[in-house]
XYZ file of N, CA and C in Angstrom:
768
model
N 34.240 10.156 -5.677
C 33.333 9.898 -4.290
C 32.597 8.529 -4.489
N 32.670 7.668 -3.649
C 31.849 6.373 -3.902
C 30.471 6.732 -4.004
N 29.935 6.218 -5.085
C 28.388 6.272 -5.221
C 27.492 5.756 -4.325
N 26.471 6.149 -4.098
C 25.245 5.758 -3.227
C 24.744 4.835 -3.873
N 24.550 3.836 -2.858
C 23.987 2.203 -3.340
C 22.897 2.066 -2.423
N 22.066 1.433 -3.446
C 20.522 0.948 -2.604
C 20.061 -0.356 -3.277
N 19.418 -1.231 -2.129
C 18.844 -2.574 -2.679
C 17.562 -2.426 -1.995
N 16.593 -2.952 -3.348
C 15.473 -3.254 -3.311
C 14.574 -4.864 -2.769
N 14.327 -4.836 -1.672
C 13.810 -6.281 -1.376
C 12.297 -6.294 -1.373
N 11.601 -7.037 -2.067
C 10.287 -7.153 -2.500
C 9.840 -8.539 -3.087
N 8.707 -9.001 -2.871
C 8.317 -10.511 -3.685
C 7.514 -9.773 -4.651
N 7.087 -8.948 -5.181
C 6.526 -8.216 -6.117
C 7.387 -7.809 -7.145
N 7.459 -8.553 -8.325
C 8.402 -8.182 -9.629
C 7.786 -6.829 -10.059
N 6.747 -6.670 -10.490
C 6.094 -5.565 -10.706
C 6.480 -4.101 -9.997
N 6.159 -4.072 -8.579
C 6.744 -3.185 -7.734
C 8.102 -2.979 -7.571
N 8.690 -3.997 -7.771
C 10.662 -3.898 -8.029
C 10.556 -3.067 -9.437
N 9.828 -3.380 -10.289
C 10.372 -2.585 -11.506
C 9.974 -1.258 -11.412
N 8.723 -1.010 -10.896
C 8.329 0.178 -10.974
C 9.014 1.256 -9.925
N 9.500 0.602 -8.611
C 10.487 1.442 -8.031
C 11.520 1.653 -8.130
N 12.435 0.652 -9.378
C 13.614 1.205 -10.028
C 13.327 2.079 -10.956
N 12.278 2.167 -11.610
C 12.114 3.143 -12.884
C 12.020 4.606 -12.128
N 11.235 4.556 -10.793
C 11.157 5.916 -10.227
C 12.228 6.401 -9.777
N 13.115 5.511 -8.987
C 14.500 6.059 -8.583
C 15.423 6.579 -9.376
N 15.290 5.634 -10.847
C 16.588 6.065 -12.051
C 16.130 7.309 -12.443
N 14.542 8.043 -12.139
C 14.355 9.163 -12.776
C 14.520 10.294 -11.460
N 14.167 9.943 -10.273
C 14.506 11.043 -9.406
C 15.987 11.084 -8.840
N 16.613 10.012 -9.096
C 18.285 10.071 -8.415
C 18.967 9.192 -9.606
N 19.175 9.994 -10.363
C 20.029 9.372 -11.435
C 21.397 8.560 -11.353
N 21.721 9.164 -10.020
C 23.328 8.694 -9.767
C 23.255 7.426 -8.570
N 21.878 7.109 -7.903
C 21.917 6.364 -7.043
C 22.444 4.700 -8.103
N 23.009 4.038 -7.528
C 23.207 2.608 -7.958
C 22.860 1.731 -7.183
N 21.774 0.822 -7.913
C 20.809 -0.160 -7.506
C 21.535 -1.584 -7.752
N 21.611 -2.218 -6.550
C 21.991 -3.670 -6.478
C 21.110 -4.516 -7.458
N 21.558 -6.065 -7.485
C 20.324 -6.790 -7.968
C 19.206 -6.958 -6.827
N 18.093 -7.135 -7.142
C 16.992 -7.201 -6.170
C 16.870 -8.579 -5.527
N 16.164 -8.254 -4.305
C 16.016 -9.359 -3.346
C 14.496 -9.750 -3.371
N 14.159 -10.960 -3.591
C 12.756 -11.604 -3.666
C 12.096 -11.938 -2.227
N 12.845 -11.798 -1.165
C 12.535 -12.247 -0.146
C 13.540 -12.081 1.053
N 13.329 -12.492 2.217
C 14.090 -11.590 3.391
C 15.642 -12.514 3.401
N 15.649 -13.690 3.273
C 16.891 -14.269 3.202
C 17.906 -13.626 2.026
N 17.336 -13.521 0.918
C 18.164 -13.113 -0.174
C 18.395 -11.414 0.211
N 17.410 -10.745 0.782
C 18.137 -9.493 1.053
C 19.154 -9.440 2.258
N 19.443 -10.342 2.978
C 20.378 -10.320 3.575
C 21.480 -10.592 2.931
N 21.670 -11.803 2.453
C 22.908 -12.148 1.706
C 23.302 -11.251 0.784
N 22.268 -10.364 -0.249
C 22.822 -9.538 -0.962
C 23.270 -8.491 -0.134
N 22.706 -8.005 0.776
C 23.356 -6.988 1.975
C 24.798 -7.347 2.089
N 24.904 -8.354 2.587
C 26.488 -8.650 3.145
C 27.129 -8.589 2.108
N 26.805 -8.823 0.488
C 27.861 -9.026 -0.296
C 28.114 -7.516 -1.090
N 26.948 -6.729 -1.216
C 27.105 -5.445 -1.486
C 27.238 -4.016 -0.812
N 26.840 -4.247 0.691
C 26.696 -3.225 1.723
C 26.122 -2.101 1.318
N 24.991 -2.132 0.842
C 24.586 -0.910 0.180
C 24.081 0.193 1.204
N 24.097 1.471 1.066
C 23.652 2.605 1.813
C 22.444 2.681 2.119
N 21.253 2.023 1.229
C 19.841 2.237 1.668
C 19.156 0.937 1.440
N 18.228 0.541 2.038
C 17.464 -0.862 1.583
C 15.961 -0.340 1.680
N 15.556 -0.589 0.932
C 13.696 -0.434 0.714
C 13.530 -1.833 0.925
N 12.449 -2.230 2.104
C 11.915 -3.052 2.430
C 10.896 -3.570 2.511
N 10.225 -4.679 1.858
C 8.686 -4.987 1.949
C 8.774 -5.641 2.983
N 7.503 -4.978 3.999
C 7.489 -5.908 5.499
C 6.807 -6.972 5.038
N 6.137 -7.398 4.029
C 5.783 -8.750 3.743
C 6.027 -9.531 3.133
N 7.117 -10.417 3.331
C 7.847 -11.188 2.291
C 8.080 -12.535 3.082
N 7.832 -13.634 1.869
C 8.383 -15.091 2.288
C 9.684 -15.008 3.293
N 9.317 -16.160 4.286
C 10.634 -16.604 4.695
C 10.785 -15.426 5.788
N 11.795 -14.784 5.691
C 11.908 -13.554 6.949
C 11.296 -12.215 6.191
N 10.242 -11.800 7.258
C 9.845 -10.437 6.517
C 10.713 -9.288 6.964
N 10.160 -8.054 6.392
C 11.002 -7.091 6.594
C 11.298 -6.524 7.978
N 10.511 -6.566 8.838
C 10.811 -6.192 10.239
C 12.210 -7.285 10.683
N 12.000 -8.485 10.494
C 13.001 -9.262 10.942
C 14.677 -8.877 10.125
N 14.272 -8.691 8.804
C 15.379 -8.069 8.281
C 16.185 -7.024 9.049
N 15.224 -6.050 9.038
C 15.640 -4.601 9.707
C 16.467 -4.840 11.084
N 15.719 -5.908 11.930
C 16.617 -6.059 12.938
C 17.999 -6.473 12.876
N 18.152 -7.272 11.501
C 19.104 -8.074 11.250
C 20.230 -7.068 10.658
N 19.916 -6.129 10.245
C 20.614 -5.022 9.567
C 21.320 -4.135 10.750
N 20.567 -4.059 11.889
C 21.265 -3.823 12.896
C 21.832 -2.188 12.587
N 21.074 -1.245 11.973
C 21.367 0.148 11.578
C 22.565 0.218 10.787
N 22.617 -0.832 10.034
C 24.103 -0.929 9.378
C 23.676 0.178 7.602
N 22.308 0.393 7.730
C 21.897 1.093 6.257
C 20.810 1.717 6.493
N 20.267 2.842 5.657
C 19.366 3.547 5.934
C 18.380 2.872 5.599
N 16.850 2.687 6.331
C 15.978 1.888 6.069
C 14.632 2.425 5.502
N 13.962 1.805 4.432
C 12.732 2.477 3.989
C 11.672 1.295 3.901
N 10.694 1.359 4.467
C 9.958 0.117 4.624
C 8.647 0.479 3.347
N 8.516 -0.669 2.813
C 7.409 -0.803 2.026
C 6.197 -1.533 2.255
N 5.237 -0.903 2.483
C 3.795 -1.695 2.701
C 2.575 -1.232 2.039
N 1.693 -2.263 2.049
C 0.286 -1.730 1.671
C -0.481 -1.108 2.631
N -0.036 -1.484 3.798
C -0.827 -1.030 5.134
C -0.031 0.362 5.734
N -0.789 1.446 5.459
C 0.012 2.812 5.970
C 0.165 2.844 7.559
N -1.106 2.142 7.858
C -0.772 2.543 9.567
C 0.434 1.503 10.216
N 1.301 0.869 9.576
C 2.266 -0.028 10.061
C 3.424 1.191 10.127
N 3.781 1.720 9.823
C 4.734 2.720 9.365
C 4.698 3.862 10.024
N 3.246 4.657 10.041
C 3.001 6.001 10.469
C 3.684 6.694 11.632
N 3.759 5.816 12.703
C 4.636 6.158 13.872
C 5.919 5.960 13.990
N 6.262 5.077 13.062
C 7.889 4.855 12.871
C 8.495 5.972 12.163
N 7.804 6.445 11.187
C 7.901 7.717 10.316
C 8.003 8.921 10.943
N 7.164 9.364 12.039
C 6.848 10.348 12.667
C 8.001 10.475 13.937
N 8.516 9.246 14.385
C 9.734 9.064 15.066
C 10.968 9.544 14.662
N 10.965 9.732 13.153
C 12.531 9.806 12.515
C 13.131 8.357 12.387
N 12.605 7.245 12.724
C 13.401 6.272 13.014
C 13.425 5.302 11.558
N 12.579 5.457 10.820
C 12.814 4.994 9.473
C 11.779 5.947 8.704
N 11.636 5.417 7.346
C 10.738 6.272 6.477
C 9.947 5.136 5.903
N 8.916 5.266 5.247
C 7.952 4.272 4.690
C 7.520 4.832 3.606
N 6.825 3.663 2.402
C 6.344 4.389 1.065
C 5.081 3.008 1.134
N 3.997 3.791 0.895
C 2.744 2.991 0.813
C 2.534 2.407 -0.885
N 2.171 1.211 -0.750
C 1.716 0.260 -2.250
C 0.429 0.975 -2.468
N 0.139 1.100 -3.942
C 1.018 1.266 -4.975
C 1.919 2.610 -4.576
N 2.871 2.631 -4.963
C 4.327 3.532 -4.799
C 3.545 4.897 -5.829
N 3.635 5.881 -4.787
C 3.206 7.343 -5.454
C 4.697 8.078 -5.652
N 4.640 8.748 -7.054
C 6.220 9.310 -7.184
C 6.104 10.507 -6.387
N 5.221 11.139 -6.202
C 5.466 12.410 -5.187
C 5.835 11.832 -3.901
N 5.263 11.096 -3.089
C 5.756 10.849 -1.883
C 6.873 9.917 -2.246
N 7.328 9.557 -3.133
C 8.957 9.030 -3.039
C 9.942 10.038 -3.305
N 9.271 10.759 -4.107
C 10.619 12.344 -4.166
C 10.741 12.674 -3.053
N 10.000 12.799 -1.961
C 10.237 13.169 -0.864
C 10.945 12.601 0.079
N 11.027 11.228 -0.126
C 11.861 10.461 0.302
C 13.111 10.252 -0.130
N 13.158 10.561 -1.377
C 14.678 10.739 -2.064
C 15.463 11.546 -1.435
N 14.862 12.798 -1.381
C 15.235 14.166 -0.946
C 15.993 14.154 0.728
N 14.992 13.305 1.495
C 15.312 12.637 3.166
C 16.862 11.784 2.897
N 16.345 11.057 2.070
C 17.818 9.972 2.260
C 18.975 10.670 1.603
N 18.978 11.690 0.301
C 20.056 12.370 0.146
C 20.618 13.115 1.020
N 20.122 13.744 2.385
C 20.725 14.203 3.211
C 21.230 13.538 4.337
N 20.452 12.329 4.333
C 20.781 11.542 5.766
C 22.296 10.781 5.318
N 22.222 10.199 4.087
C 23.297 9.119 3.720
C 24.780 10.164 3.741
N 24.629 11.395 4.048
C 26.139 12.219 4.041
C 26.241 12.145 5.615
N 25.195 11.719 6.316
C 25.327 11.610 8.146
C 25.862 10.309 8.344
N 26.656 10.199 9.585
C 27.302 8.773 10.067
C 25.734 8.168 10.868
N 25.885 6.886 10.135
C 24.695 6.288 10.855
C 24.872 5.882 12.131
N 23.743 6.097 13.398
C 23.864 6.167 14.574
C 22.693 5.194 15.164
N 23.365 4.536 16.512
C 22.273 3.392 16.942
C 21.000 4.328 17.338
N 19.939 3.902 17.182
C 18.480 4.332 17.683
C 17.843 3.563 18.719
N 17.658 3.868 19.821
C 16.563 3.042 20.753
C 15.574 3.001 20.084
N 15.135 4.113 19.656
C 13.775 4.429 19.120
C 13.530 3.462 18.072
N 14.680 3.130 17.090
C 14.248 2.260 15.865
C 13.894 0.849 16.630
N 14.245 0.078 18.007
C 14.303 -0.995 18.515
C 12.392 -1.027 18.865
N 12.322 0.068 19.200
C 11.008 0.115 19.719
C 9.848 0.173 18.747
N 10.015 0.778 17.940
C 9.179 0.948 16.539
C 9.358 -0.794 15.747
N 10.607 -1.017 15.847
C 10.343 -2.255 15.170
C 9.483 -3.464 15.955
N 9.634 -3.430 17.341
C 8.805 -4.193 18.323
C 7.445 -3.892 17.999
N 7.039 -2.594 17.854
C 5.609 -2.182 17.753
C 5.034 -2.797 16.114
N 5.890 -2.408 15.359
C 5.531 -3.007 13.644
C 5.330 -4.401 13.658
N 6.344 -5.264 14.535
C 5.878 -6.730 14.767
C 4.746 -7.249 15.591
N 4.266 -6.327 16.335
C 3.150 -6.654 17.006
C 2.069 -6.562 16.366
N 2.032 -5.402 15.426
C 0.948 -5.209 14.316
C 1.125 -6.389 13.535
N 2.275 -6.460 13.038
C 2.092 -7.678 12.029
C 1.283 -8.752 12.262
N 1.872 -9.417 13.687
C 1.069 -10.467 14.041
C -0.260 -10.523 14.466
N -0.766 -9.041 14.498
C -2.112 -9.092 14.847
C -2.910 -9.392 13.297
N -2.504 -8.773 12.482
C -2.748 -8.706 11.292
C -2.769 -10.126 10.683
N -1.999 -11.137 11.075
C -1.707 -12.099 10.768
C -3.080 -13.321 11.351
N -3.438 -12.649 12.280
C -4.787 -13.318 13.003
C -5.716 -13.369 12.169
N -6.862 -14.383 12.157
C -8.177 -14.412 11.278
C -8.734 -13.038 11.602
N -8.959 -12.183 10.334
C -10.195 -11.059 10.879
C -11.437 -10.918 10.307
N -12.342 -10.559 11.107
C -13.534 -10.486 10.854
C -14.094 -9.417 9.917
N -13.881 -9.292 8.574
C -14.335 -8.174 8.121
C -15.747 -7.452 7.834
N -16.105 -6.696 7.599
C -17.124 -5.801 7.629
C -18.311 -6.463 7.074
N -19.259 -6.795 7.411
C -20.531 -7.604 6.996
C -21.752 -6.654 6.762
N -22.213 -5.521 6.999
C -22.949 -4.561 7.017
C -22.771 -3.743 7.114
N -23.435 -2.676 6.136
C -23.116 -0.931 6.003
C -24.518 -0.739 6.378
N -24.476 0.264 7.700
C -25.543 1.025 7.992
C -25.927 2.484 7.628
N -26.808 2.502 6.811
C -27.249 3.831 5.715
C -28.670 4.093 6.141
N -28.613 5.387 6.217
C -29.932 6.199 6.330
C -30.534 6.344 4.993
N -31.773 5.793 4.549
C -32.572 5.883 3.363
C -33.955 6.444 3.828
N -34.280 7.659 3.171
C -35.583 8.491 3.901
C -35.343 8.392 5.290
N -36.289 8.013 5.901
C -36.398 8.327 7.549
C -36.164 7.061 8.082
N -35.671 6.134 7.379
C -35.091 4.634 8.159
C -33.733 4.445 7.988
N -33.339 3.412 9.188
C -32.084 3.174 8.726
C -31.994 1.637 8.034
N -30.935 1.399 7.016
C -30.896 0.060 6.160
C -29.944 -0.353 6.462
N -29.994 -1.892 6.846
C -28.511 -2.358 7.047
C -28.458 -3.103 5.916
N -27.165 -2.774 4.905
C -27.042 -3.288 3.745
C -25.779 -4.291 3.795
N -26.393 -5.628 3.506
C -25.334 -6.764 3.339
C -24.237 -6.289 2.465
N -22.823 -6.331 2.809
C -21.745 -6.103 2.093
C -21.885 -6.469 0.699
N -22.546 -8.124 0.746
C -22.107 -8.806 -0.553
C -22.978 -8.228 -1.687
N -23.943 -7.423 -1.357
C -24.694 -6.861 -2.108
C -24.395 -5.213 -2.722
N -23.259 -4.786 -1.970
C -22.353 -3.484 -2.691
C -22.259 -4.091 -4.061
N -22.316 -2.693 -5.190
C -21.768 -2.739 -6.025
C -20.418 -1.994 -6.187
N -20.532 -0.982 -5.624
C -19.537 -0.005 -5.326
C -19.793 1.015 -4.427
N -18.647 1.846 -3.847
C -18.405 3.172 -3.049
C -17.935 4.271 -3.881
N -18.312 5.480 -3.475
C -17.811 6.618 -4.162
C -17.593 7.676 -3.072
N -16.811 8.094 -3.109
C -16.564 9.324 -2.276
C -17.384 10.663 -2.707
N -17.866 11.304 -1.840
C -18.739 12.524 -2.083
C -18.744 13.372 -1.134
N -17.712 14.496 -1.066
C -17.315 15.248 -0.136
C -17.108 14.511 1.172
N -18.038 14.974 2.150
C -18.079 14.770 3.489
C -18.521 13.146 3.380
N -19.442 12.622 2.472
C -19.946 11.243 2.598
C -19.292 10.176 1.853
N -19.779 9.003 1.810
C -19.707 8.152 0.840
C -20.746 7.540 0.451
N -20.970 7.393 -0.905
C -22.142 6.922 -1.557
C -22.088 5.550 -1.471
N -23.029 4.707 -1.096
C -22.900 3.168 -1.111
C -23.905 2.871 -2.367
N -23.581 2.066 -3.585
C -24.527 1.401 -4.365
C -24.568 0.219 -4.471
N -25.883 -0.571 -3.957
C -26.108 -1.602 -3.921
C -27.453 -2.370 -4.907
N -27.497 -3.343 -4.769
C -28.449 -4.364 -5.700
C -29.846 -3.368 -5.613
N -30.539 -2.755 -4.585
C -31.344 -2.088 -4.633
C -31.475 -0.592 -4.394
N -30.211 0.047 -4.540
C -29.992 1.377 -4.703
C -28.997 2.136 -4.029
N -29.085 2.995 -3.640
C -27.917 4.132 -3.624
C -28.491 5.009 -1.894
N -27.642 5.120 -1.320
C -27.347 5.876 -0.171
C -25.924 6.487 0.385
N -26.088 7.428 1.224
C -24.962 8.276 1.698
C -24.644 7.887 3.124
N -23.190 7.471 3.600
C -22.958 7.420 4.708
C -22.039 8.071 5.312
N -21.597 8.608 6.661
C -20.510 9.100 6.977
C -19.363 8.461 7.386
N -18.932 7.674 6.559
C -17.452 6.958 7.025
C -16.581 7.374 5.448
N -15.252 7.513 5.820
C -14.458 7.731 4.575
C -14.096 6.419 3.672
N -13.805 6.632 2.386
C -13.155 5.812 1.603
C -12.089 5.108 2.308
N -11.219 5.879 3.092
C -10.068 4.964 3.779
C -10.502 4.441 4.912
N -11.520 4.635 5.761
C -11.982 3.886 6.739
C -12.780 2.685 6.153
N -13.579 2.375 5.392
C -14.157 1.471 4.362
C -13.000 0.508 3.810
N -11.761 1.077 3.246
C -11.238 0.485 2.662
C -10.330 -0.773 3.867
N -10.227 -0.073 4.960
C -9.635 -1.024 5.682
C -10.528 -2.278 6.627
N -11.769 -1.887 6.155
C -12.793 -2.788 6.950
C -13.397 -3.858 5.910
N -13.076 -3.495 4.733
C -13.661 -4.462 3.836
C -12.607 -5.627 3.393
N -13.159 -6.874 2.786
C -12.257 -7.517 2.558
C -11.689 -7.456 1.414
N -10.159 -7.329 1.396
C -9.286 -7.079 -0.108
C -9.490 -8.408 -0.696
N -10.175 -9.512 -0.758
C -10.199 -10.251 -1.740
C -11.318 -9.969 -2.687
N -12.174 -8.935 -2.124
C -13.750 -8.995 -2.918
C -13.569 -7.615 -3.223
N -13.111 -6.594 -2.347
C -13.094 -5.180 -2.629
C -11.582 -4.479 -3.183
N -11.909 -3.950 -4.125
C -10.544 -3.189 -4.171
C -10.625 -1.833 -4.594
N -9.591 -0.945 -4.207
C -9.745 0.482 -4.470
C -9.228 0.724 -5.869
N -9.912 1.562 -6.921
C -9.863 1.724 -8.238
C -9.279 3.207 -8.481
N -9.504 3.966 -7.321
C -9.404 5.624 -7.362
C -9.315 5.945 -6.128
N -8.854 7.251 -5.799
C -8.850 7.591 -4.668
C -10.057 7.852 -3.992
N -11.053 7.781 -4.755
C -12.450 8.151 -4.400
C -13.465 6.966 -4.633
N -12.993 5.813 -5.075
C -13.716 4.886 -5.436
C -13.324 3.302 -5.202
N -14.199 2.413 -4.401
C -13.946 1.023 -3.932
C -14.942 0.288 -4.839
N -14.580 -1.048 -5.501
C -15.443 -1.675 -6.134
C -15.537 -2.946 -5.865
N -16.650 -3.962 -6.203
C -16.817 -5.130 -5.337
C -16.570 -5.860 -7.043
N -15.328 -6.693 -6.833
C -14.876 -7.406 -8.252
C -15.881 -7.859 -8.758
N -16.499 -8.804 -7.882
C -17.475 -9.814 -8.512
C -18.697 -9.041 -9.336
N -18.771 -7.701 -9.394
C -19.675 -6.887 -10.318
C -19.062 -6.307 -11.421
N -17.721 -6.671 -11.613
C -17.183 -6.023 -12.714
C -17.219 -7.050 -14.233
N -17.473 -6.143 -15.362
C -17.692 -6.891 -16.306
C -16.641 -6.896 -17.290
N -16.328 -5.874 -17.476
C -15.213 -5.554 -18.608
C -14.246 -4.328 -17.966
N -13.060 -4.543 -18.362
C -12.234 -3.574 -18.016
C -11.496 -2.727 -19.732
N -11.633 -1.656 -19.815
C -11.262 -0.923 -20.992
C -10.312 0.146 -20.466
N -8.808 -0.503 -21.440
C -7.872 0.291 -21.277
C -7.896 2.016 -21.716
N -7.340 3.019 -20.660
C -7.328 4.015 -21.147
C -5.971 4.587 -21.813
N -5.734 5.884 -21.478
C -4.429 6.369 -22.157
C -3.718 6.677 -20.656
N -2.329 6.702 -20.836
C -1.470 6.839 -19.401
C -1.882 6.126 -18.338
N -1.866 4.675 -18.852
C -2.027 3.896 -17.927
C -3.352 4.014 -17.071
N -4.332 4.577 -17.611
C -5.816 4.395 -16.892
C -6.673 3.385 -17.631
N -7.553 3.678 -16.575
C -8.726 2.599 -17.375
C -9.759 2.607 -16.832
N -11.178 1.767 -17.357
C -12.418 2.112 -16.850
C -13.470 0.915 -16.694
N -13.810 0.763 -15.669
C -14.506 -0.477 -15.103
C -16.145 -0.190 -15.500
N -16.434 -1.330 -16.397
C -17.959 -1.435 -16.889
C -18.453 -2.624 -16.010
N -19.376 -2.228 -15.200
C -20.197 -3.265 -14.468
C -21.092 -3.842 -14.837
N -21.466 -5.311 -14.567
C -22.227 -5.958 -14.934
C -23.620 -5.599 -14.592
N -24.735 -5.851 -15.273
C -26.154 -5.539 -14.931
C -26.363 -3.965 -14.641
N -25.981 -3.291 -15.540
C -25.903 -1.879 -15.346
C -25.414 -1.297 -16.313
N -25.290 0.343 -16.332
C -24.795 1.352 -17.052
C -23.484 1.984 -16.237
N -23.094 1.589 -15.130
C -22.092 2.214 -14.568
C -20.878 1.943 -14.905
N -20.086 2.810 -14.683
C -18.810 2.904 -15.464
C -17.747 3.632 -14.330
N -16.872 2.975 -14.024
C -16.068 3.546 -12.934
C -14.591 3.850 -13.370
N -13.770 4.948 -12.977
C -12.610 5.045 -13.178
C -11.497 4.245 -12.613
N -10.628 3.707 -13.321
C -9.040 3.404 -12.580
C -7.849 4.037 -12.962
N -7.327 4.808 -11.633
C -6.515 5.541 -11.778
C -5.100 4.596 -12.299
N -4.148 5.479 -12.445
C -2.738 4.656 -12.884
C -2.196 3.903 -11.708
N -2.482 4.603 -10.415
C -2.084 4.146 -9.112
C -2.702 2.424 -9.059
N -3.887 2.370 -9.564
C -4.667 1.274 -9.315
C -4.865 0.129 -10.220
N -4.009 0.542 -11.276
C -4.297 -0.129 -12.488
C -3.884 -2.010 -12.352
N -2.772 -1.781 -11.506
C -2.288 -3.359 -11.367
C -3.143 -4.308 -10.735
N -4.160 -3.832 -10.174
C -5.193 -4.530 -9.644
C -6.132 -5.409 -11.017
N -6.140 -4.689 -11.997
C -6.728 -5.513 -13.161
C -6.055 -5.903 -14.263
N -4.804 -5.759 -14.162
C -3.904 -6.162 -15.365
C -3.851 -7.671 -16.122
N -4.562 -8.386 -15.095
C -4.675 -10.003 -15.495
C -6.214 -9.951 -15.966
N -6.935 -9.203 -15.814
C -8.417 -9.395 -16.204
C -8.599 -8.946 -17.797
């Protein structure tokens, strides 16, 4: 029986390496072609190898993942890889494509592998739903490319008053049950926004998530102390605060 083959197309070498490693553990019989570093390479490698599955980064130099998906015209099972979950949620819900969110979660990938193992045994069918989904994703990608106004102030209740906290003064944010604790230069307060909501509103050049419950202002990081099992701790400047870095988010600090 012909082995099932897959192509990984992503411009991040570390992500390609980790995805390969996870797939080797979850699906040992899957044959991986050479990787593609951009959209044009993805199309060229596809025509050479004709893989059954293509893992496509939405953001790639030259042709993006959506343009590559259109060119493939349902000749393979598609899995989008994206840093922005809202791009692919509706597509996944309609069953037109699957998606993975960076950083890759092994449990989520295991679900995708099980789904792909069922699907590759079936003939590919033309899907009008896929075309509609790709149109929608292209529109969202275009919106994302427009200049964006990131969150500038955070409204927080401090005692009997409402405080407007400038975002540049925020040191970190930590989830606490139904609330999020905001720690800034002058103190701490609780707000009724989730970490996920805040992560989408904060400038990713200045704030990064370090753990499912923590976002840190990069300008406040003093040192990064490596731990076991690809974890770490952040020691912040001008204070005793120590924040966890889980394995899924360690890539933000590998060069620090």
